[in-house]
Every structure is written in C-alpha cells, then in structure tokens.
PDB file of C-alpha atoms in Angstrom:
ATOM      1  CA  UNK A   1      -6.552 -12.917 -15.789  1.00 58.00           C
ATOM      2  CA  UNK A   2      -6.376  -9.141 -15.924  1.00 83.00           C
ATOM      3  CA  UNK A   3      -5.122  -7.309 -12.868  1.00 93.00           C
ATOM      4  CA  UNK A   4      -6.178  -3.961 -11.459  1.00 96.00           C
ATOM      5  CA  UNK A   5      -5.892  -1.226 -14.060  1.00 97.00           C
ATOM      6  CA  UNK A   6      -5.769   2.522 -13.536  1.00 98.00           C
ATOM      7  CA  UNK A   7      -6.016   5.477 -15.861  1.00 97.00           C
ATOM      8  CA  UNK A   8      -4.456   7.760 -16.708  1.00 97.00           C
ATOM      9  CA  UNK A   9      -0.980   6.577 -15.800  1.00 97.00           C
ATOM     10  CA  UNK A  10       0.187  10.177 -15.544  1.00 97.00           C
ATOM     11  CA  UNK A  11      -1.766  13.374 -15.044  1.00 98.00           C
ATOM     12  CA  UNK A  12      -0.385  16.895 -14.980  1.00 98.00           C
ATOM     13  CA  UNK A  13      -2.784  19.628 -13.986  1.00 98.00           C
ATOM     14  CA  UNK A  14      -2.781  23.222 -12.891  1.00 97.00           C
ATOM     15  CA  UNK A  15      -3.508  24.285  -9.353  1.00 97.00           C
ATOM     16  CA  UNK A  16      -7.218  24.847  -8.859  1.00 98.00           C
ATOM     17  CA  UNK A  17      -8.390  22.421 -11.551  1.00 98.00           C
ATOM     18  CA  UNK A  18     -10.450  19.293 -10.847  1.00 98.00           C
ATOM     19  CA  UNK A  19      -9.125  15.832 -11.730  1.00 98.00           C
ATOM     20  CA  UNK A  20     -10.690  12.393 -12.013  1.00 98.00           C
ATOM     21  CA  UNK A  21      -8.723   9.188 -11.576  1.00 98.00           C
ATOM     22  CA  UNK A  22     -10.158   5.858 -12.664  1.00 98.00           C
ATOM     23  CA  UNK A  23      -9.729   2.344 -11.285  1.00 98.00           C
ATOM     24  CA  UNK A  24     -10.874  -0.927 -12.855  1.00 97.00           C
ATOM     25  CA  UNK A  25     -10.690  -3.673 -10.219  1.00 96.00           C
ATOM     26  CA  UNK A  26     -10.203  -7.380 -10.804  1.00 95.00           C
ATOM     27  CA  UNK A  27     -13.454  -8.928 -11.960  1.00 93.00           C
ATOM     28  CA  UNK A  28     -15.426 -10.405  -9.085  1.00 92.00           C
ATOM     29  CA  UNK A  29     -13.658  -8.458  -6.363  1.00 94.00           C
ATOM     30  CA  UNK A  30     -16.182  -6.832  -4.058  1.00 93.00           C
ATOM     31  CA  UNK A  31     -13.718  -4.660  -2.128  1.00 94.00           C
ATOM     32  CA  UNK A  32     -11.919  -1.679  -3.669  1.00 96.00           C
ATOM     33  CA  UNK A  33      -9.407   0.603  -1.977  1.00 96.00           C
ATOM     34  CA  UNK A  34      -7.691   3.907  -2.751  1.00 97.00           C
ATOM     35  CA  UNK A  35      -4.299   4.813  -1.307  1.00 97.00           C
ATOM     36  CA  UNK A  36      -1.971   7.774  -1.843  1.00 96.00           C
ATOM     37  CA  UNK A  37       1.821   7.522  -1.971  1.00 95.00           C
ATOM     38  CA  UNK A  38       3.825  10.715  -1.659  1.00 91.00           C
ATOM     39  CA  UNK A  39       7.437  10.793  -2.839  1.00 84.00           C
ATOM     40  CA  UNK A  40       9.606   8.540  -0.695  1.00 78.00           C
ATOM     41  CA  UNK A  41       6.752   7.645   1.617  1.00 81.00           C
ATOM     42  CA  UNK A  42       4.615   4.654   2.391  1.00 85.00           C
ATOM     43  CA  UNK A  43       1.049   4.311   1.264  1.00 93.00           C
ATOM     44  CA  UNK A  44      -1.647   6.342   2.991  1.00 94.00           C
ATOM     45  CA  UNK A  45      -5.170   4.929   3.096  1.00 94.00           C
ATOM     46  CA  UNK A  46      -7.879   7.138   1.609  1.00 96.00           C
ATOM     47  CA  UNK A  47     -11.141   5.201   1.215  1.00 96.00           C
ATOM     48  CA  UNK A  48     -12.511   1.723   0.645  1.00 94.00           C
ATOM     49  CA  UNK A  49     -15.719   0.252  -0.747  1.00 94.00           C
ATOM     50  CA  UNK A  50     -17.105  -3.160   0.203  1.00 92.00           C
ATOM     51  CA  UNK A  51     -20.078  -4.412  -1.789  1.00 88.00           C
ATOM     52  CA  UNK A  52     -23.159  -2.296  -1.196  1.00 86.00           C
ATOM     53  CA  UNK A  53     -22.052  -1.095   2.232  1.00 89.00           C
ATOM     54  CA  UNK A  54     -21.359   2.558   2.940  1.00 90.00           C
ATOM     55  CA  UNK A  55     -17.732   3.304   2.071  1.00 92.00           C
ATOM     56  CA  UNK A  56     -15.136   3.903   4.760  1.00 92.00           C
ATOM     57  CA  UNK A  57     -14.032   7.477   4.016  1.00 93.00           C
ATOM     58  CA  UNK A  58     -11.949   7.899   7.150  1.00 91.00           C
ATOM     59  CA  UNK A  59      -8.700   8.494   5.244  1.00 93.00           C
ATOM     60  CA  UNK A  60      -9.843  11.262   2.895  1.00 96.00           C
ATOM     61  CA  UNK A  61      -7.666  14.295   3.754  1.00 94.00           C
ATOM     62  CA  UNK A  62     -10.242  17.005   2.978  1.00 95.00           C
ATOM     63  CA  UNK A  63     -13.669  17.572   1.484  1.00 96.00           C
ATOM     64  CA  UNK A  64     -11.994  18.280  -1.863  1.00 98.00           C
ATOM     65  CA  UNK A  65     -11.537  14.509  -2.176  1.00 98.00           C
ATOM     66  CA  UNK A  66     -14.405  12.199  -3.071  1.00 97.00           C
ATOM     67  CA  UNK A  67     -14.822   8.798  -4.638  1.00 97.00           C
ATOM     68  CA  UNK A  68     -17.596   6.720  -6.040  1.00 96.00           C
ATOM     69  CA  UNK A  69     -17.979   3.183  -7.241  1.00 95.00           C
ATOM     70  CA  UNK A  70     -20.605   2.564  -9.866  1.00 85.00           C
ATOM     71  CA  UNK A  71     -22.280  -0.794 -10.292  1.00 82.00           C
ATOM     72  CA  UNK A  72     -19.932  -2.396  -7.806  1.00 79.00           C
ATOM     73  CA  UNK A  73     -17.076  -2.302 -10.285  1.00 91.00           C
ATOM     74  CA  UNK A  74     -15.257   0.753 -11.644  1.00 96.00           C
ATOM     75  CA  UNK A  75     -14.313   3.499  -9.196  1.00 97.00           C
ATOM     76  CA  UNK A  76     -13.471   7.157  -9.735  1.00 98.00           C
ATOM     77  CA  UNK A  77     -11.481   9.283  -7.307  1.00 98.00           C
ATOM     78  CA  UNK A  78     -12.160  12.992  -7.776  1.00 98.00           C
ATOM     79  CA  UNK A  79     -10.001  15.783  -6.428  1.00 98.00           C
ATOM     80  CA  UNK A  80     -11.528  19.246  -6.678  1.00 98.00           C
ATOM     81  CA  UNK A  81      -9.568  22.497  -6.725  1.00 98.00           C
ATOM     82  CA  UNK A  82      -6.255  20.657  -6.741  1.00 98.00           C
ATOM     83  CA  UNK A  83      -3.375  21.945  -4.628  1.00 97.00           C
ATOM     84  CA  UNK A  84       0.348  21.342  -5.051  1.00 96.00           C
ATOM     85  CA  UNK A  85       0.380  19.121  -1.966  1.00 95.00           C
ATOM     86  CA  UNK A  86      -2.016  16.775  -3.777  1.00 97.00           C
ATOM     87  CA  UNK A  87       0.887  15.727  -6.029  1.00 97.00           C
ATOM     88  CA  UNK A  88       1.459  12.026  -5.405  1.00 97.00           C
ATOM     89  CA  UNK A  89       0.918   8.575  -6.860  1.00 97.00           C
ATOM     90  CA  UNK A  90      -2.654   7.415  -6.316  1.00 98.00           C
ATOM     91  CA  UNK A  91      -2.920   3.642  -6.047  1.00 97.00           C
ATOM     92  CA  UNK A  92      -6.026   1.530  -6.291  1.00 97.00           C
ATOM     93  CA  UNK A  93      -6.333  -2.017  -4.964  1.00 97.00           C
ATOM     94  CA  UNK A  94      -9.036  -4.654  -4.965  1.00 96.00           C
ATOM     95  CA  UNK A  95      -9.711  -7.874  -3.074  1.00 94.00           C
ATOM     96  CA  UNK A  96     -12.350 -10.596  -3.028  1.00 93.00           C
ATOM     97  CA  UNK A  97     -13.722  -9.160   0.211  1.00 88.00           C
ATOM     98  CA  UNK A  98     -12.382  -7.270   3.210  1.00 83.00           C
ATOM     99  CA  UNK A  99     -11.589 -10.503   5.052  1.00 84.00           C
ATOM    100  CA  UNK A 100      -8.073 -10.409   6.466  1.00 80.00           C
ATOM    101  CA  UNK A 101      -7.073 -13.457   4.421  1.00 83.00           C
ATOM    102  CA  UNK A 102      -8.050 -11.838   1.115  1.00 87.00           C
ATOM    103  CA  UNK A 103      -5.052 -10.281  -0.593  1.00 91.00           C
ATOM    104  CA  UNK A 104      -5.240  -6.691  -1.780  1.00 93.00           C
ATOM    105  CA  UNK A 105      -3.948  -6.530  -5.363  1.00 95.00           C
ATOM    106  CA  UNK A 106      -2.627  -3.153  -6.415  1.00 96.00           C
ATOM    107  CA  UNK A 107      -2.776  -1.389  -9.738  1.00 96.00           C
ATOM    108  CA  UNK A 108       0.227   0.506 -11.183  1.00 96.00           C
ATOM    109  CA  UNK A 109      -1.037   3.847  -9.922  1.00 97.00           C
ATOM    110  CA  UNK A 110      -1.719   7.273 -11.393  1.00 98.00           C
ATOM    111  CA  UNK A 111       1.056   9.818 -10.938  1.00 97.00           C
ATOM    112  CA  UNK A 112      -0.576  13.209 -10.332  1.00 98.00           C
ATOM    113  CA  UNK A 113       1.469  16.384 -10.658  1.00 98.00           C
ATOM    114  CA  UNK A 114      -0.124  19.686  -9.712  1.00 97.00           C
ATOM    115  CA  UNK A 115       1.743  22.689 -11.060  1.00 96.00           C
TER     116      UNK A 115
ATOM    117  CA  UNK B   1      -4.047   7.030  14.690  1.00 52.00           C
ATOM    118  CA  UNK B   2      -2.076   3.881  14.083  1.00 59.00           C
ATOM    119  CA  UNK B   3       1.511   4.377  12.956  1.00 73.00           C
ATOM    120  CA  UNK B   4       4.161   1.966  11.755  1.00 89.00           C
ATOM    121  CA  UNK B   5       7.871   2.612  12.122  1.00 94.00           C
ATOM    122  CA  UNK B   6       9.912   0.688   9.587  1.00 96.00           C
ATOM    123  CA  UNK B   7      13.690   0.367   9.659  1.00 96.00           C
ATOM    124  CA  UNK B   8      16.139   0.693   8.181  1.00 97.00           C
ATOM    125  CA  UNK B   9      15.119   3.345   5.643  1.00 95.00           C
ATOM    126  CA  UNK B  10      17.647   2.027   3.131  1.00 96.00           C
ATOM    127  CA  UNK B  11      20.195  -0.746   2.766  1.00 96.00           C
ATOM    128  CA  UNK B  12      23.136  -1.218   0.415  1.00 96.00           C
ATOM    129  CA  UNK B  13      24.376  -4.804   0.353  1.00 95.00           C
ATOM    130  CA  UNK B  14      26.469  -7.183  -1.717  1.00 96.00           C
ATOM    131  CA  UNK B  15      24.880  -9.989  -3.659  1.00 97.00           C
ATOM    132  CA  UNK B  16      24.721 -13.092  -1.496  1.00 97.00           C
ATOM    133  CA  UNK B  17      24.326 -11.264   1.807  1.00 97.00           C
ATOM    134  CA  UNK B  18      21.350 -11.695   4.106  1.00 97.00           C
ATOM    135  CA  UNK B  19      19.006  -8.783   4.832  1.00 96.00           C
ATOM    136  CA  UNK B  20      16.788  -8.016   7.782  1.00 97.00           C
ATOM    137  CA  UNK B  21      14.202  -5.266   8.200  1.00 97.00           C
ATOM    138  CA  UNK B  22      11.516  -4.694  10.797  1.00 97.00           C
ATOM    139  CA  UNK B  23       8.433  -2.760  11.715  1.00 97.00           C
ATOM    140  CA  UNK B  24       7.041  -1.679  15.046  1.00 96.00           C
ATOM    141  CA  UNK B  25       3.625  -0.301  15.803  1.00 93.00           C
ATOM    142  CA  UNK B  26       2.115   1.891  18.475  1.00 89.00           C
ATOM    143  CA  UNK B  27      -0.933  -0.364  18.538  1.00 88.00           C
ATOM    144  CA  UNK B  28      -1.935  -3.972  17.968  1.00 90.00           C
ATOM    145  CA  UNK B  29      -2.556  -5.412  14.515  1.00 91.00           C
ATOM    146  CA  UNK B  30      -4.415  -8.617  13.663  1.00 90.00           C
ATOM    147  CA  UNK B  31      -2.552  -9.144  10.403  1.00 92.00           C
ATOM    148  CA  UNK B  32       0.960  -8.245   9.286  1.00 94.00           C
ATOM    149  CA  UNK B  33       1.866  -8.103   5.610  1.00 95.00           C
ATOM    150  CA  UNK B  34       5.079  -7.540   3.679  1.00 97.00           C
ATOM    151  CA  UNK B  35       4.962  -6.028   0.184  1.00 97.00           C
ATOM    152  CA  UNK B  36       7.589  -5.250  -2.455  1.00 97.00           C
ATOM    153  CA  UNK B  37       7.277  -2.367  -4.883  1.00 96.00           C
ATOM    154  CA  UNK B  38       9.243  -2.042  -8.110  1.00 95.00           C
ATOM    155  CA  UNK B  39       9.578   1.351  -9.869  1.00 89.00           C
ATOM    156  CA  UNK B  40       6.395   2.437 -11.635  1.00 89.00           C
ATOM    157  CA  UNK B  41       4.356  -0.429 -10.258  1.00 93.00           C
ATOM    158  CA  UNK B  42       2.034  -1.083  -7.373  1.00 94.00           C
ATOM    159  CA  UNK B  43       3.129  -3.117  -4.335  1.00 95.00           C
ATOM    160  CA  UNK B  44       3.028  -6.894  -4.612  1.00 96.00           C
ATOM    161  CA  UNK B  45       2.323  -9.095  -1.593  1.00 95.00           C
ATOM    162  CA  UNK B  46       5.275 -11.239  -0.456  1.00 96.00           C
ATOM    163  CA  UNK B  47       4.167 -12.743   2.841  1.00 96.00           C
ATOM    164  CA  UNK B  48       1.043 -12.543   5.017  1.00 95.00           C
ATOM    165  CA  UNK B  49       1.003 -13.312   8.758  1.00 95.00           C
ATOM    166  CA  UNK B  50      -2.225 -13.893  10.681  1.00 92.00           C
ATOM    167  CA  UNK B  51      -1.271 -15.147  14.157  1.00 93.00           C
ATOM    168  CA  UNK B  52       0.969 -13.786  16.891  1.00 93.00           C
ATOM    169  CA  UNK B  53       4.255 -15.669  16.913  1.00 94.00           C
ATOM    170  CA  UNK B  54       3.701 -17.034  13.406  1.00 95.00           C
ATOM    171  CA  UNK B  55       6.851 -17.605  11.345  1.00 96.00           C
ATOM    172  CA  UNK B  56       6.295 -17.972   7.599  1.00 96.00           C
ATOM    173  CA  UNK B  57       8.669 -18.532   4.690  1.00 96.00           C
ATOM    174  CA  UNK B  58       8.325 -17.887   0.982  1.00 95.00           C
ATOM    175  CA  UNK B  59      11.448 -19.103  -0.799  1.00 96.00           C
ATOM    176  CA  UNK B  60      14.365 -17.020   0.462  1.00 97.00           C
ATOM    177  CA  UNK B  61      12.024 -14.785   2.447  1.00 97.00           C
ATOM    178  CA  UNK B  62      11.074 -15.358   6.077  1.00 98.00           C
ATOM    179  CA  UNK B  63       8.782 -13.163   8.140  1.00 98.00           C
ATOM    180  CA  UNK B  64       7.508 -13.293  11.699  1.00 97.00           C
ATOM    181  CA  UNK B  65       4.487 -11.850  13.468  1.00 96.00           C
ATOM    182  CA  UNK B  66       5.697 -10.594  16.839  1.00 94.00           C
ATOM    183  CA  UNK B  67       4.222 -12.107  19.989  1.00 91.00           C
ATOM    184  CA  UNK B  68       3.079  -8.690  21.227  1.00 92.00           C
ATOM    185  CA  UNK B  69       1.253  -8.175  17.879  1.00 91.00           C
ATOM    186  CA  UNK B  70       3.005  -4.818  17.626  1.00 93.00           C
ATOM    187  CA  UNK B  71       5.975  -5.808  15.482  1.00 95.00           C
ATOM    188  CA  UNK B  72       7.141  -7.911  12.564  1.00 97.00           C
ATOM    189  CA  UNK B  73      10.383  -8.595  10.745  1.00 97.00           C
ATOM    190  CA  UNK B  74      11.335  -9.736   7.260  1.00 98.00           C
ATOM    191  CA  UNK B  75      14.542 -11.574   6.408  1.00 98.00           C
ATOM    192  CA  UNK B  76      15.877 -12.142   2.911  1.00 98.00           C
ATOM    193  CA  UNK B  77      18.610 -14.735   2.624  1.00 97.00           C
ATOM    194  CA  UNK B  78      21.303 -14.923  -0.055  1.00 97.00           C
ATOM    195  CA  UNK B  79      20.207 -11.726  -1.804  1.00 97.00           C
ATOM    196  CA  UNK B  80      20.265 -11.483  -5.598  1.00 96.00           C
ATOM    197  CA  UNK B  81      20.134  -8.412  -7.872  1.00 95.00           C
ATOM    198  CA  UNK B  82      16.403  -8.809  -8.581  1.00 95.00           C
ATOM    199  CA  UNK B  83      15.693  -8.307  -4.865  1.00 97.00           C
ATOM    200  CA  UNK B  84      16.256  -4.587  -5.489  1.00 97.00           C
ATOM    201  CA  UNK B  85      13.175  -2.516  -4.707  1.00 96.00           C
ATOM    202  CA  UNK B  86      11.215  -0.963  -1.887  1.00 96.00           C
ATOM    203  CA  UNK B  87       9.877  -3.233   0.826  1.00 97.00           C
ATOM    204  CA  UNK B  88       6.872  -2.183   2.885  1.00 96.00           C
ATOM    205  CA  UNK B  89       5.362  -3.646   5.995  1.00 96.00           C
ATOM    206  CA  UNK B  90       1.632  -3.187   6.479  1.00 95.00           C
ATOM    207  CA  UNK B  91      -0.700  -3.907   9.348  1.00 93.00           C
ATOM    208  CA  UNK B  92      -4.391  -4.586   9.393  1.00 89.00           C
ATOM    209  CA  UNK B  93      -6.851  -4.420  12.257  1.00 80.00           C
ATOM    210  CA  UNK B  94      -8.556  -2.006  14.581  1.00 66.00           C
ATOM    211  CA  UNK B  95     -11.815  -0.228  13.916  1.00 64.00           C
ATOM    212  CA  UNK B  96     -11.340   0.252  10.174  1.00 64.00           C
ATOM    213  CA  UNK B  97     -11.129  -3.368   9.253  1.00 71.00           C
ATOM    214  CA  UNK B  98     -10.472  -3.129   5.535  1.00 80.00           C
ATOM    215  CA  UNK B  99      -7.683  -0.602   5.417  1.00 88.00           C
ATOM    216  CA  UNK B 100      -3.957  -1.280   5.556  1.00 91.00           C
ATOM    217  CA  UNK B 101      -1.545   0.911   7.507  1.00 92.00           C
ATOM    218  CA  UNK B 102       1.860   1.009   5.807  1.00 94.00           C
ATOM    219  CA  UNK B 103       5.375   1.602   7.050  1.00 94.00           C
ATOM    220  CA  UNK B 104       7.593   4.161   5.337  1.00 94.00           C
ATOM    221  CA  UNK B 105       9.444   1.523   3.327  1.00 95.00           C
ATOM    222  CA  UNK B 106      12.983   0.119   3.132  1.00 96.00           C
ATOM    223  CA  UNK B 107      14.888   0.804  -0.080  1.00 96.00           C
ATOM    224  CA  UNK B 108      17.088  -2.192  -0.882  1.00 97.00           C
ATOM    225  CA  UNK B 109      20.038  -1.938  -3.247  1.00 97.00           C
ATOM    226  CA  UNK B 110      22.010  -5.079  -4.104  1.00 96.00           C
ATOM    227  CA  UNK B 111      25.453  -4.730  -5.677  1.00 93.00           C
ATOM    228  CA  UNK B 112      26.467  -7.621  -7.944  1.00 88.00           C
TER     229      UNK B 112
END
C-alpha cells in the first residue's frame, strides 16, 4: 500500500514569510509525528498526535511553529515568520499507535530553505 | 533532556569488511531502534530492540540492547556497496512516550 507522503518536496521561501507543510499518513495509522533534520544532524522531535488525544507539543522550538491534524488523517505543520535557522528537512512519520512495538514509517520529507 | 551520542560519525571501509557503530545515552530507554537513511528519503527501520540484553539479527545486521538500557550497538557483517547511507540509532521511553530521540548518525561509505 501507499506509504507516508509529504508535500511539497522542496520549499524555498523568504525570511518572514509563513509556510505550510503537509503530511498524508498511512491509512489507518492513528499516530502521526513531525521531526526536523538539520544538515548533517539527527532527527529532532517536534510534535506528535495520537488519535483524539491532545498532541504532545514538547518539541516545538518556538511559538512560530504549530501543527494540526484534521479528521485524524492529514496533518499540516505551519511555520510563521520564517527565519533562516528554520532551514531543514521536515520529516513526517506515522504508526498504528504509539505502542513501542509499532514501527514509525517515515515520509521522504520536505526540504525547507529560508533565504 | 535525553541525548544520544552516536559513534563513529563516519566510516570508510572496503567491501567485505565488518562494521560496528554504537550509541550511548544519558538516560534509560525502553526501546532501542536502528534506522538507515538514503539520500532524499526518510529513515527506514532496520532493527528494533525491546528488552535489556536483547540481541537481534536481521540478515547481515546484528544489534544489541545494552544491559544498562543506556546503550546499543549495531554490527554489519560482510559489507556490500548498497550498505552505503546514514545509520541512526533512536531511543524511546521516558515521559514523552511516543517520541523518538535520535543519535547524530553514522555516515557509512563502502569502497568496492
């Protein structure tokens, strides 16, 4: 079946503009995660959603970052007033649930460049 | 917060050689995972470890969950050119149950 998809694959924006990144999880997966990967670094957790529970936002770096998940499926990560340090690859993952035995499947990522 | 130290940062080896990389943590994890990432793609799970002391194999890959629950290693035997990529360890546990904490990655280059 289809894996996790993300759009756009690349996004170039000017400093100060808002951007929206989209994630389509695997059908039936109740858990959805956002991570950020800066050049040459590991992945940094941002936020996750599990079913109808309140999301865990503990990894969001500032109040310029927000995310929502509509209808328990598609998620949008929004970055307001982008800064150059926001440049990174933003990866989305989904899993059946947040149980430790449920694998997180990653999408290909959105490469964000802030000029 | 939780941090993972992964080493080495990079490795250059000849085809056929064995490879070993490891991760250590400042705190305990309940699950250790090893992922591989190819250019332009998201990480793909290689091996998952759920119990302290557990040793698990997946083809030429072997990984162990350290008995202190603060470390893990990954071995790749008889490397081949398609093993090239970035390998990440990740730990899961603590108060934020769903999130993964990743190491910095090991860049593996295999010369034919």
